[in-house]
Amino acid sequence: MPYLTYFDVVEHLITSSFGGPQDAEQRDIRTAVQRAYQELTTMRDWSYYHVHGRVITQTPYTAGTISVANTTVELTDGTWPAWAASGAYIKADNQIARVASRTSNTILQTDSAIRFKGALTGQPYALYRTVYPLPSDFRNLDQPSDEYHWWSGLYLTPDEAMKLERVSNSSGEPYHWTIIKDPDSSGWALKLIGYPTRQETIDFTYRRTARQLRYSGHESASRQGTISGSGTSVSGSGTAFNPAMIGAVLRVGDTSSTPGPIASITPYVMEAKVSAVSSASSLTTDTFGTFAGSTKYLVTDPIDIPDHMHNCMYSAAEYWLARIRNNKPDAAFAMYQRDLRLAMEQDQLAPLSGRSQAIWHDGGWKSPLRPDQGT
């Protein structure tokens, strides 16, 4: 299937609103596309965004002994592991402190608030990790599963997790869990309550965010110069390829015309996704193609939605443009709602009929038997 791209939706709005290619006219058009895209992809947990995620737990580290002075933890007869500052905690003398940084092989600094309450000398300890970063495109997730059970732990709010960890900091499965702000990045993290005692995989299904839109294909950097191609290699002359174009769509025209949408009078000859950018004049695509030098092209971001949402994306963009321009937005909204309803009706990937009404849970229980359908 051909890609639906940022370029296509901008060109659709230019055509439907009787606009032109000037930057001043495109500013509200581009804003409308961005707002429609953000709203449409986040208003519902669309099946298209359900993906499989995994974190790998760490085995606790207990070699040697520690001494504590203020927020400094010094290790004797051991070497702090590289993961010591990544969502790690130290438990010693029935106290818990959060690791803030690993400053050397034998020195850790604890958080200024979640720290030991006093000095310690020659204490046995356990360094363990309970916080694991989630993928950068994470939105929300379903119940995680370890390697041996579906899971018998429960979701807790961050406040409940803090209280349980405070009074009952045990180790091993079953883990309770929560989602918190990742203390070491701008993203989110999975926090396990009942810290892991071994390395194992924790799998989960989560909803990802849609790919960001950056290049509409109208910017000078996305179409300047010309290209030639052989296989998956594309060479440019006077081009300005850059790493932000990885994952974008390269559309190829001919030596006289910049490629337009498939319905235009100068439709693109071929298209491929950019898989790597080596330099401003060299990139690699995911599919093969051959075209001569001096060929015109453009680079544009794909609209990260499934086929059954394409019409809805067009009408959502029309609605937002009408709203921005205060040009009969109610009529545009009615069409948007019609296409949104159709998209939701088609958002079904598996049959509902013929599914088993009882399943085994390998954590030790079985759902009760039910009568056959229709009886």
mmCIF file of C-alpha atoms in Angstrom:
data_model
loop_
_atom_site.group_PDB
_atom_site.id
_atom_site.type_symbol
_atom_site.label_atom_id
_atom_site.label_comp_id
_atom_site.label_asym_id
_atom_site.label_seq_id
_atom_site.Cartn_x
_atom_site.Cartn_y
_atom_site.Cartn_z
ATOM 1 C CA MET A 1 0.000 0.000 0.000
ATOM 2 C CA PRO A 2 1.235 3.533 -0.723
ATOM 3 C CA TYR A 3 2.059 5.719 2.245
ATOM 4 C CA LEU A 4 -0.231 8.487 3.427
ATOM 5 C CA THR A 5 2.152 11.335 4.186
ATOM 6 C CA TYR A 6 2.268 14.771 5.738
ATOM 7 C CA PHE A 7 2.755 16.082 2.190
ATOM 8 C CA ASP A 8 -0.479 14.433 0.999
ATOM 9 C CA VAL A 9 -2.588 15.967 3.753
ATOM 10 C CA VAL A 10 -1.087 19.440 3.290
ATOM 11 C CA GLU A 11 -1.712 19.232 -0.466
ATOM 12 C CA HIS A 12 -5.269 18.042 0.209
ATOM 13 C CA LEU A 13 -5.942 21.099 2.381
ATOM 14 C CA ILE A 14 -4.354 23.451 -0.149
ATOM 15 C CA THR A 15 -6.640 22.011 -2.824
ATOM 16 C CA SER A 16 -9.830 21.825 -0.745
ATOM 17 C CA SER A 17 -9.394 25.346 0.662
ATOM 18 C CA PHE A 18 -8.413 26.855 -2.716
ATOM 19 C CA GLY A 19 -5.062 27.906 -1.312
ATOM 20 C CA GLY A 20 -1.622 28.154 -2.816
ATOM 21 C CA PRO A 21 1.864 26.948 -2.048
ATOM 22 C CA GLN A 22 3.022 30.148 -0.318
ATOM 23 C CA ASP A 23 4.447 29.782 3.170
ATOM 24 C CA ALA A 24 2.028 32.336 4.640
ATOM 25 C CA GLU A 25 -0.933 30.237 3.469
ATOM 26 C CA GLN A 26 0.648 26.990 4.626
ATOM 27 C CA ARG A 27 1.234 28.072 8.216
ATOM 28 C CA ASP A 28 -2.378 27.546 9.277
ATOM 29 C CA ILE A 29 -2.607 24.463 7.075
ATOM 30 C CA ARG A 30 0.415 22.858 8.703
ATOM 31 C CA THR A 31 -0.936 23.774 12.145
ATOM 32 C CA ALA A 32 -4.271 22.156 11.272
ATOM 33 C CA VAL A 33 -2.559 18.934 10.187
ATOM 34 C CA GLN A 34 -0.462 18.757 13.358
ATOM 35 C CA ARG A 35 -3.458 19.345 15.644
ATOM 36 C CA ALA A 36 -5.639 16.850 13.783
ATOM 37 C CA TYR A 37 -2.903 14.236 13.932
ATOM 38 C CA GLN A 38 -2.294 14.713 17.650
ATOM 39 C CA GLU A 39 -6.004 14.554 18.462
ATOM 40 C CA LEU A 40 -6.834 11.600 16.237
ATOM 41 C CA THR A 41 -3.967 9.381 17.377
ATOM 42 C CA THR A 42 -4.513 9.952 21.114
ATOM 43 C CA MET A 43 -8.309 10.065 21.473
ATOM 44 C CA ARG A 44 -8.562 6.268 21.556
ATOM 45 C CA ASP A 45 -6.350 3.215 22.126
ATOM 46 C CA TRP A 46 -6.390 2.265 18.452
ATOM 47 C CA SER A 47 -5.394 -1.334 17.727
ATOM 48 C CA TYR A 48 -2.654 -0.095 15.407
ATOM 49 C CA TYR A 49 -0.643 1.228 18.356
ATOM 50 C CA HIS A 50 -0.682 -1.962 20.490
ATOM 51 C CA VAL A 51 2.878 -3.302 20.596
ATOM 52 C CA HIS A 52 5.005 -5.714 22.634
ATOM 53 C CA GLY A 53 7.500 -4.346 25.169
ATOM 54 C CA ARG A 54 10.085 -5.905 27.476
ATOM 55 C CA VAL A 55 12.373 -4.998 30.365
ATOM 56 C CA ILE A 56 15.149 -7.201 31.736
ATOM 57 C CA THR A 57 15.581 -7.210 35.505
ATOM 58 C CA GLN A 58 18.935 -7.113 37.300
ATOM 59 C CA THR A 59 20.271 -9.569 39.851
ATOM 60 C CA PRO A 60 20.956 -7.763 43.167
ATOM 61 C CA TYR A 61 24.598 -7.034 44.038
ATOM 62 C CA THR A 62 25.805 -7.843 47.572
ATOM 63 C CA ALA A 63 29.610 -8.251 47.393
ATOM 64 C CA GLY A 64 31.684 -6.673 50.180
ATOM 65 C CA THR A 65 30.448 -4.172 52.753
ATOM 66 C CA ILE A 66 29.605 -0.469 52.726
ATOM 67 C CA SER A 67 30.303 2.617 54.794
ATOM 68 C CA VAL A 68 28.012 5.638 54.636
ATOM 69 C CA ALA A 69 28.779 9.295 55.362
ATOM 70 C CA ASN A 70 26.021 11.781 54.490
ATOM 71 C CA THR A 71 25.067 10.900 50.875
ATOM 72 C CA THR A 72 28.315 9.076 50.045
ATOM 73 C CA VAL A 73 28.342 5.275 50.022
ATOM 74 C CA GLU A 74 31.779 3.658 49.833
ATOM 75 C CA LEU A 75 32.191 -0.012 48.914
ATOM 76 C CA THR A 76 34.902 -2.279 50.336
ATOM 77 C CA ASP A 77 35.895 -5.537 48.597
ATOM 78 C CA GLY A 78 33.718 -5.056 45.544
ATOM 79 C CA THR A 79 33.048 -3.017 42.383
ATOM 80 C CA TRP A 80 29.760 -1.239 41.802
ATOM 81 C CA PRO A 81 28.020 -2.590 38.663
ATOM 82 C CA ALA A 82 27.426 -0.235 35.734
ATOM 83 C CA TRP A 83 23.649 -0.236 36.369
ATOM 84 C CA ALA A 84 24.070 1.025 39.950
ATOM 85 C CA ALA A 85 22.728 4.507 39.149
ATOM 86 C CA SER A 86 19.814 3.397 36.951
ATOM 87 C CA GLY A 87 16.725 3.132 39.147
ATOM 88 C CA ALA A 88 18.757 1.426 41.873
ATOM 89 C CA TYR A 89 18.314 1.336 45.650
ATOM 90 C CA ILE A 90 20.556 0.258 48.531
ATOM 91 C CA LYS A 91 19.151 -1.580 51.536
ATOM 92 C CA ALA A 92 21.320 -1.709 54.678
ATOM 93 C CA ASP A 93 20.646 -1.685 58.418
ATOM 94 C CA ASN A 94 16.922 -2.018 57.605
ATOM 95 C CA GLN A 95 17.036 1.314 55.761
ATOM 96 C CA ILE A 96 16.584 2.119 52.081
ATOM 97 C CA ALA A 97 18.311 4.836 50.058
ATOM 98 C CA ARG A 98 17.935 5.688 46.361
ATOM 99 C CA VAL A 99 21.110 5.873 44.288
ATOM 100 C CA ALA A 100 21.550 9.220 42.531
ATOM 101 C CA SER A 101 24.897 8.666 40.781
ATOM 102 C CA ARG A 102 27.823 6.284 40.416
ATOM 103 C CA THR A 103 30.946 8.420 40.746
ATOM 104 C CA SER A 104 33.536 5.625 40.690
ATOM 105 C CA ASN A 105 33.920 1.850 40.945
ATOM 106 C CA THR A 106 33.609 2.084 44.732
ATOM 107 C CA ILE A 107 31.620 5.302 45.391
ATOM 108 C CA LEU A 108 27.907 5.944 45.002
ATOM 109 C CA GLN A 109 25.994 9.105 45.849
ATOM 110 C CA THR A 110 22.484 8.718 47.223
ATOM 111 C CA ASP A 111 19.507 10.979 46.668
ATOM 112 C CA SER A 112 19.556 14.033 48.951
ATOM 113 C CA ALA A 113 16.063 13.199 50.223
ATOM 114 C CA ILE A 114 15.814 9.389 50.034
ATOM 115 C CA ARG A 115 19.019 8.707 51.936
ATOM 116 C CA PHE A 116 20.328 6.845 54.977
ATOM 117 C CA LYS A 117 19.463 8.582 58.225
ATOM 118 C CA GLY A 118 22.940 8.310 59.681
ATOM 119 C CA ALA A 119 26.500 7.051 59.259
ATOM 120 C CA LEU A 120 27.199 3.344 58.735
ATOM 121 C CA THR A 121 30.458 1.398 58.828
ATOM 122 C CA GLY A 122 31.213 -2.085 57.494
ATOM 123 C CA GLN A 123 27.570 -2.927 56.862
ATOM 124 C CA PRO A 124 26.308 -5.781 54.682
ATOM 125 C CA TYR A 125 23.844 -4.497 52.085
ATOM 126 C CA ALA A 126 21.844 -5.269 48.961
ATOM 127 C CA LEU A 127 22.022 -3.077 45.877
ATOM 128 C CA TYR A 128 18.967 -3.777 43.727
ATOM 129 C CA ARG A 129 17.061 -2.256 40.880
ATOM 130 C CA THR A 130 13.294 -1.736 40.867
ATOM 131 C CA VAL A 131 12.857 1.037 38.274
ATOM 132 C CA TYR A 132 13.135 0.135 34.580
ATOM 133 C CA PRO A 133 12.719 2.678 31.745
ATOM 134 C CA LEU A 134 9.816 2.091 29.381
ATOM 135 C CA PRO A 135 10.097 2.657 25.619
ATOM 136 C CA SER A 136 10.365 6.283 24.527
ATOM 137 C CA ASP A 137 7.047 6.016 22.639
ATOM 138 C CA PHE A 138 5.153 4.647 25.676
ATOM 139 C CA ARG A 139 1.588 5.829 26.404
ATOM 140 C CA ASN A 140 0.005 3.174 28.662
ATOM 141 C CA LEU A 141 0.257 -0.561 29.232
ATOM 142 C CA ASP A 142 -1.554 -3.729 30.226
ATOM 143 C CA GLN A 143 -0.625 -6.014 33.117
ATOM 144 C CA PRO A 144 2.998 -7.195 32.780
ATOM 145 C CA SER A 145 3.972 -10.875 32.778
ATOM 146 C CA ASP A 146 7.187 -12.478 34.015
ATOM 147 C CA GLU A 147 8.771 -15.616 32.574
ATOM 148 C CA TYR A 148 6.911 -18.029 34.844
ATOM 149 C CA HIS A 149 3.426 -16.618 35.516
ATOM 150 C CA TRP A 150 0.736 -14.568 33.886
ATOM 151 C CA TRP A 151 1.207 -12.485 37.010
ATOM 152 C CA SER A 152 -0.318 -12.510 40.434
ATOM 153 C CA GLY A 153 0.891 -9.045 41.385
ATOM 154 C CA LEU A 154 -1.368 -6.009 41.261
ATOM 155 C CA TYR A 155 -1.195 -2.506 39.888
ATOM 156 C CA LEU A 156 -0.683 0.131 42.591
ATOM 157 C CA THR A 157 -0.845 3.880 42.395
ATOM 158 C CA PRO A 158 2.564 5.527 42.908
ATOM 159 C CA ASP A 159 1.472 6.571 46.403
ATOM 160 C CA GLU A 160 0.364 3.029 47.305
ATOM 161 C CA ALA A 161 3.639 1.673 45.897
ATOM 162 C CA MET A 162 5.642 4.072 48.046
ATOM 163 C CA LYS A 163 3.760 3.049 51.190
ATOM 164 C CA LEU A 164 4.078 -0.679 50.512
ATOM 165 C CA GLU A 165 7.761 -0.363 49.680
ATOM 166 C CA ARG A 166 8.237 1.667 52.855
ATOM 167 C CA VAL A 167 6.820 -0.929 55.243
ATOM 168 C CA SER A 168 7.326 -4.230 53.409
ATOM 169 C CA ASN A 169 10.329 -4.146 51.108
ATOM 170 C CA SER A 170 10.491 -7.849 50.251
ATOM 171 C CA SER A 171 12.214 -9.546 47.333
ATOM 172 C CA GLY A 172 11.081 -11.894 44.583
ATOM 173 C CA GLU A 173 7.813 -12.633 42.786
ATOM 174 C CA PRO A 174 4.969 -11.822 42.800
ATOM 175 C CA TYR A 175 5.728 -8.210 42.005
ATOM 176 C CA HIS A 176 3.260 -5.430 42.482
ATOM 177 C CA TRP A 177 3.903 -2.672 39.986
ATOM 178 C CA THR A 178 3.259 0.944 39.130
ATOM 179 C CA ILE A 179 4.198 3.535 36.499
ATOM 180 C CA ILE A 180 6.267 6.529 37.546
ATOM 181 C CA LYS A 181 8.210 9.342 35.936
ATOM 182 C CA ASP A 182 11.628 7.934 35.067
ATOM 183 C CA PRO A 183 14.017 9.681 37.484
ATOM 184 C CA ASP A 184 16.865 9.418 34.959
ATOM 185 C CA SER A 185 15.122 10.673 31.798
ATOM 186 C CA SER A 186 12.135 12.624 30.512
ATOM 187 C CA GLY A 187 10.101 9.447 29.932
ATOM 188 C CA TRP A 188 8.218 6.883 32.008
ATOM 189 C CA ALA A 189 9.362 3.844 33.946
ATOM 190 C CA LEU A 190 7.989 0.563 35.293
ATOM 191 C CA LYS A 191 8.563 0.222 39.036
ATOM 192 C CA LEU A 192 8.407 -3.233 40.638
ATOM 193 C CA ILE A 193 7.435 -3.609 44.284
ATOM 194 C CA GLY A 194 9.059 -6.763 45.592
ATOM 195 C CA TYR A 195 12.485 -6.288 44.059
ATOM 196 C CA PRO A 196 13.845 -8.886 41.592
ATOM 197 C CA THR A 197 16.297 -11.501 42.873
ATOM 198 C CA ARG A 198 17.484 -12.680 39.452
ATOM 199 C CA GLN A 199 17.784 -11.602 35.858
ATOM 200 C CA GLU A 200 14.597 -12.315 33.920
ATOM 201 C CA THR A 201 12.371 -10.772 31.279
ATOM 202 C CA ILE A 202 9.191 -8.865 32.094
ATOM 203 C CA ASP A 203 6.930 -8.599 29.032
ATOM 204 C CA PHE A 204 3.908 -6.394 28.471
ATOM 205 C CA THR A 205 1.611 -5.024 25.799
ATOM 206 C CA TYR A 206 1.601 -1.255 25.596
ATOM 207 C CA ARG A 207 0.131 1.522 23.473
ATOM 208 C CA ARG A 208 2.756 3.576 21.696
ATOM 209 C CA THR A 209 2.583 7.171 20.566
ATOM 210 C CA ALA A 210 2.423 7.953 16.867
ATOM 211 C CA ARG A 211 5.548 9.022 14.993
ATOM 212 C CA GLN A 212 6.153 12.765 15.082
ATOM 213 C CA LEU A 213 5.545 14.822 11.951
ATOM 214 C CA ARG A 214 8.434 17.068 10.951
ATOM 215 C CA TYR A 215 8.889 17.274 7.186
ATOM 216 C CA SER A 216 5.886 18.096 5.000
ATOM 217 C CA GLY A 217 8.000 17.947 1.843
ATOM 218 C CA HIS A 218 7.621 21.667 1.178
ATOM 219 C CA GLU A 219 10.747 22.713 3.112
ATOM 220 C CA SER A 220 13.851 23.531 1.073
ATOM 221 C CA ALA A 221 15.905 20.893 2.942
ATOM 222 C CA SER A 222 13.444 18.171 1.948
ATOM 223 C CA ARG A 223 13.587 18.810 -1.811
ATOM 224 C CA GLN A 224 16.682 20.834 -2.697
ATOM 225 C CA GLY A 225 19.132 19.470 -5.252
ATOM 226 C CA THR A 226 18.643 16.269 -7.247
ATOM 227 C CA ILE A 227 19.265 12.564 -6.686
ATOM 228 C CA SER A 228 20.221 9.317 -8.382
ATOM 229 C CA GLY A 229 19.565 5.813 -7.106
ATOM 230 C CA SER A 230 20.803 2.270 -7.500
ATOM 231 C CA GLY A 231 19.408 -0.523 -5.361
ATOM 232 C CA THR A 232 18.821 0.866 -1.871
ATOM 233 C CA SER A 233 21.532 3.552 -2.161
ATOM 234 C CA VAL A 234 20.576 7.125 -3.008
ATOM 235 C CA SER A 235 23.165 9.787 -3.883
ATOM 236 C CA GLY A 236 22.383 13.472 -3.899
ATOM 237 C CA SER A 237 23.761 16.565 -5.576
ATOM 238 C CA GLY A 238 23.137 19.793 -3.673
ATOM 239 C CA THR A 239 20.966 17.899 -1.171
ATOM 240 C CA ALA A 240 20.659 18.436 2.589
ATOM 241 C CA PHE A 241 19.895 14.969 3.961
ATOM 242 C CA ASN A 242 20.088 14.704 7.762
ATOM 243 C CA PRO A 243 19.431 12.072 10.479
ATOM 244 C CA ALA A 244 15.985 13.548 11.277
ATOM 245 C CA MET A 245 14.879 12.111 7.922
ATOM 246 C CA ILE A 246 15.363 8.504 9.055
ATOM 247 C CA GLY A 247 11.926 6.861 8.962
ATOM 248 C CA ALA A 248 10.582 9.489 6.546
ATOM 249 C CA VAL A 249 9.372 8.692 3.028
ATOM 250 C CA LEU A 250 11.506 9.503 -0.029
ATOM 251 C CA ARG A 251 9.339 10.198 -3.071
ATOM 252 C CA VAL A 252 10.987 10.147 -6.477
ATOM 253 C CA GLY A 253 9.803 12.129 -9.481
ATOM 254 C CA ASP A 254 11.600 12.568 -12.799
ATOM 255 C CA THR A 255 14.144 14.994 -14.191
ATOM 256 C CA SER A 256 11.528 17.660 -14.964
ATOM 257 C CA SER A 257 8.930 17.452 -12.182
ATOM 258 C CA THR A 258 8.979 17.327 -8.400
ATOM 259 C CA PRO A 259 6.793 14.362 -7.377
ATOM 260 C CA GLY A 260 3.232 15.225 -6.401
ATOM 261 C CA PRO A 261 0.512 13.122 -4.745
ATOM 262 C CA ILE A 262 -0.653 10.049 -6.633
ATOM 263 C CA ALA A 263 -3.782 11.933 -7.801
ATOM 264 C CA SER A 264 -1.828 14.938 -9.132
ATOM 265 C CA ILE A 265 -0.790 15.597 -12.725
ATOM 266 C CA THR A 266 2.826 14.852 -11.726
ATOM 267 C CA PRO A 267 2.444 11.770 -9.498
ATOM 268 C CA TYR A 268 5.527 10.308 -7.874
ATOM 269 C CA VAL A 269 7.273 7.518 -9.768
ATOM 270 C CA MET A 270 8.269 5.521 -6.673
ATOM 271 C CA GLU A 271 8.514 5.890 -2.929
ATOM 272 C CA ALA A 272 10.576 4.222 -0.192
ATOM 273 C CA LYS A 273 11.231 4.681 3.509
ATOM 274 C CA VAL A 274 14.561 6.191 4.526
ATOM 275 C CA SER A 275 16.403 3.648 6.690
ATOM 276 C CA ALA A 276 19.739 5.453 7.177
ATOM 277 C CA VAL A 277 21.419 8.778 6.393
ATOM 278 C CA SER A 278 25.197 8.696 5.904
ATOM 279 C CA SER A 279 25.749 12.330 4.952
ATOM 280 C CA ALA A 280 24.050 15.369 3.440
ATOM 281 C CA SER A 281 24.358 13.698 0.041
ATOM 282 C CA SER A 282 23.902 9.988 0.815
ATOM 283 C CA LEU A 283 21.077 7.925 2.262
ATOM 284 C CA THR A 284 19.743 4.358 2.227
ATOM 285 C CA THR A 285 16.169 3.217 1.654
ATOM 286 C CA ASP A 286 14.326 0.036 2.600
ATOM 287 C CA THR A 287 13.345 -0.930 -0.971
ATOM 288 C CA PHE A 288 15.182 -1.197 -4.267
ATOM 289 C CA GLY A 289 14.927 1.335 -7.050
ATOM 290 C CA THR A 290 16.969 2.665 -9.930
ATOM 291 C CA PHE A 291 16.698 6.196 -11.310
ATOM 292 C CA ALA A 292 19.090 8.408 -13.230
ATOM 293 C CA GLY A 293 20.942 11.473 -11.975
ATOM 294 C CA SER A 294 19.281 14.902 -11.869
ATOM 295 C CA THR A 295 16.026 13.321 -10.671
ATOM 296 C CA LYS A 296 13.778 15.539 -8.570
ATOM 297 C CA TYR A 297 12.466 14.259 -5.243
ATOM 298 C CA LEU A 298 11.008 15.180 -1.874
ATOM 299 C CA VAL A 299 11.231 13.815 1.675
ATOM 300 C CA THR A 300 8.104 13.809 3.836
ATOM 301 C CA ASP A 301 7.031 12.113 7.048
ATOM 302 C CA PRO A 302 4.476 9.291 6.926
ATOM 303 C CA ILE A 303 1.176 9.749 8.721
ATOM 304 C CA ASP A 304 1.491 6.965 11.298
ATOM 305 C CA ILE A 305 -2.055 5.571 11.068
ATOM 306 C CA PRO A 306 -3.633 2.455 9.464
ATOM 307 C CA ASP A 307 -5.464 2.526 6.127
ATOM 308 C CA HIS A 308 -8.944 2.583 7.649
ATOM 309 C CA MET A 309 -8.159 5.918 9.340
ATOM 310 C CA HIS A 310 -6.995 7.778 6.218
ATOM 311 C CA ASN A 311 -10.315 9.468 5.397
ATOM 312 C CA CYS A 312 -10.711 10.378 9.038
ATOM 313 C CA MET A 313 -7.289 12.071 8.997
ATOM 314 C CA TYR A 314 -8.298 14.153 5.979
ATOM 315 C CA SER A 315 -11.586 15.250 7.530
ATOM 316 C CA ALA A 316 -9.968 15.923 10.926
ATOM 317 C CA ALA A 317 -7.487 18.222 9.197
ATOM 318 C CA GLU A 318 -10.336 19.945 7.322
ATOM 319 C CA TYR A 319 -12.146 20.511 10.622
ATOM 320 C CA TRP A 320 -9.098 21.987 12.326
ATOM 321 C CA LEU A 321 -8.382 24.275 9.373
ATOM 322 C CA ALA A 322 -12.008 25.482 9.405
ATOM 323 C CA ARG A 323 -11.735 26.041 13.159
ATOM 324 C CA ILE A 324 -8.465 27.968 12.859
ATOM 325 C CA ARG A 325 -9.884 30.126 10.052
ATOM 326 C CA ASN A 326 -13.332 30.376 11.715
ATOM 327 C CA ASN A 327 -14.859 29.207 8.458
ATOM 328 C CA LYS A 328 -17.973 27.084 9.196
ATOM 329 C CA PRO A 329 -16.268 24.605 11.537
ATOM 330 C CA ASP A 330 -19.605 22.968 12.486
ATOM 331 C CA ALA A 331 -20.114 21.582 8.983
ATOM 332 C CA ALA A 332 -16.540 20.283 8.870
ATOM 333 C CA PHE A 333 -16.967 18.763 12.346
ATOM 334 C CA ALA A 334 -20.048 16.808 11.216
ATOM 335 C CA MET A 335 -18.065 15.182 8.389
ATOM 336 C CA TYR A 336 -15.176 14.517 10.767
ATOM 337 C CA GLN A 337 -17.535 12.711 13.162
ATOM 338 C CA ARG A 338 -18.930 10.621 10.315
ATOM 339 C CA ASP A 339 -15.449 9.475 9.242
ATOM 340 C CA LEU A 340 -14.379 8.962 12.851
ATOM 341 C CA ARG A 341 -17.336 6.638 13.469
ATOM 342 C CA LEU A 342 -16.457 4.581 10.391
ATOM 343 C CA ALA A 343 -12.819 4.347 11.468
ATOM 344 C CA MET A 344 -13.825 3.141 14.935
ATOM 345 C CA GLU A 345 -16.176 0.533 13.452
ATOM 346 C CA GLN A 346 -13.299 -0.862 11.378
ATOM 347 C CA ASP A 347 -10.827 -0.907 14.266
ATOM 348 C CA GLN A 348 -11.221 -4.648 14.824
ATOM 349 C CA LEU A 349 -8.385 -7.019 13.964
ATOM 350 C CA ALA A 350 -9.649 -10.339 15.366
ATOM 351 C CA PRO A 351 -13.050 -12.087 15.164
ATOM 352 C CA LEU A 352 -15.279 -11.823 18.197
ATOM 353 C CA SER A 353 -17.232 -14.983 17.329
ATOM 354 C CA GLY A 354 -15.863 -18.457 17.972
ATOM 355 C CA ARG A 355 -13.551 -17.419 20.790
ATOM 356 C CA SER A 356 -13.094 -19.676 23.807
ATOM 357 C CA GLN A 357 -15.105 -18.608 26.810
ATOM 358 C CA ALA A 358 -12.691 -20.168 29.318
ATOM 359 C CA ILE A 359 -8.929 -19.914 29.625
ATOM 360 C CA TRP A 360 -6.288 -21.439 31.849
ATOM 361 C CA HIS A 361 -4.205 -19.140 33.999
ATOM 362 C CA ASP A 362 -0.801 -20.661 34.758
ATOM 363 C CA GLY A 363 -0.651 -18.820 38.065
ATOM 364 C CA GLY A 364 -2.807 -21.546 39.603
ATOM 365 C CA TRP A 365 -6.432 -20.854 38.820
ATOM 366 C CA LYS A 366 -8.877 -21.523 36.017
ATOM 367 C CA SER A 367 -11.832 -19.427 34.986
ATOM 368 C CA PRO A 368 -15.165 -21.219 35.537
ATOM 369 C CA LEU A 369 -16.803 -23.182 32.743
ATOM 370 C CA ARG A 370 -19.607 -21.467 30.916
ATOM 371 C CA PRO A 371 -22.470 -22.894 28.834
ATOM 372 C CA ASP A 372 -22.038 -23.165 25.101
ATOM 373 C CA GLN A 373 -23.161 -20.139 23.159
ATOM 374 C CA GLY A 374 -26.850 -20.171 22.399
ATOM 375 C CA THR A 375 -27.783 -22.578 25.226
#
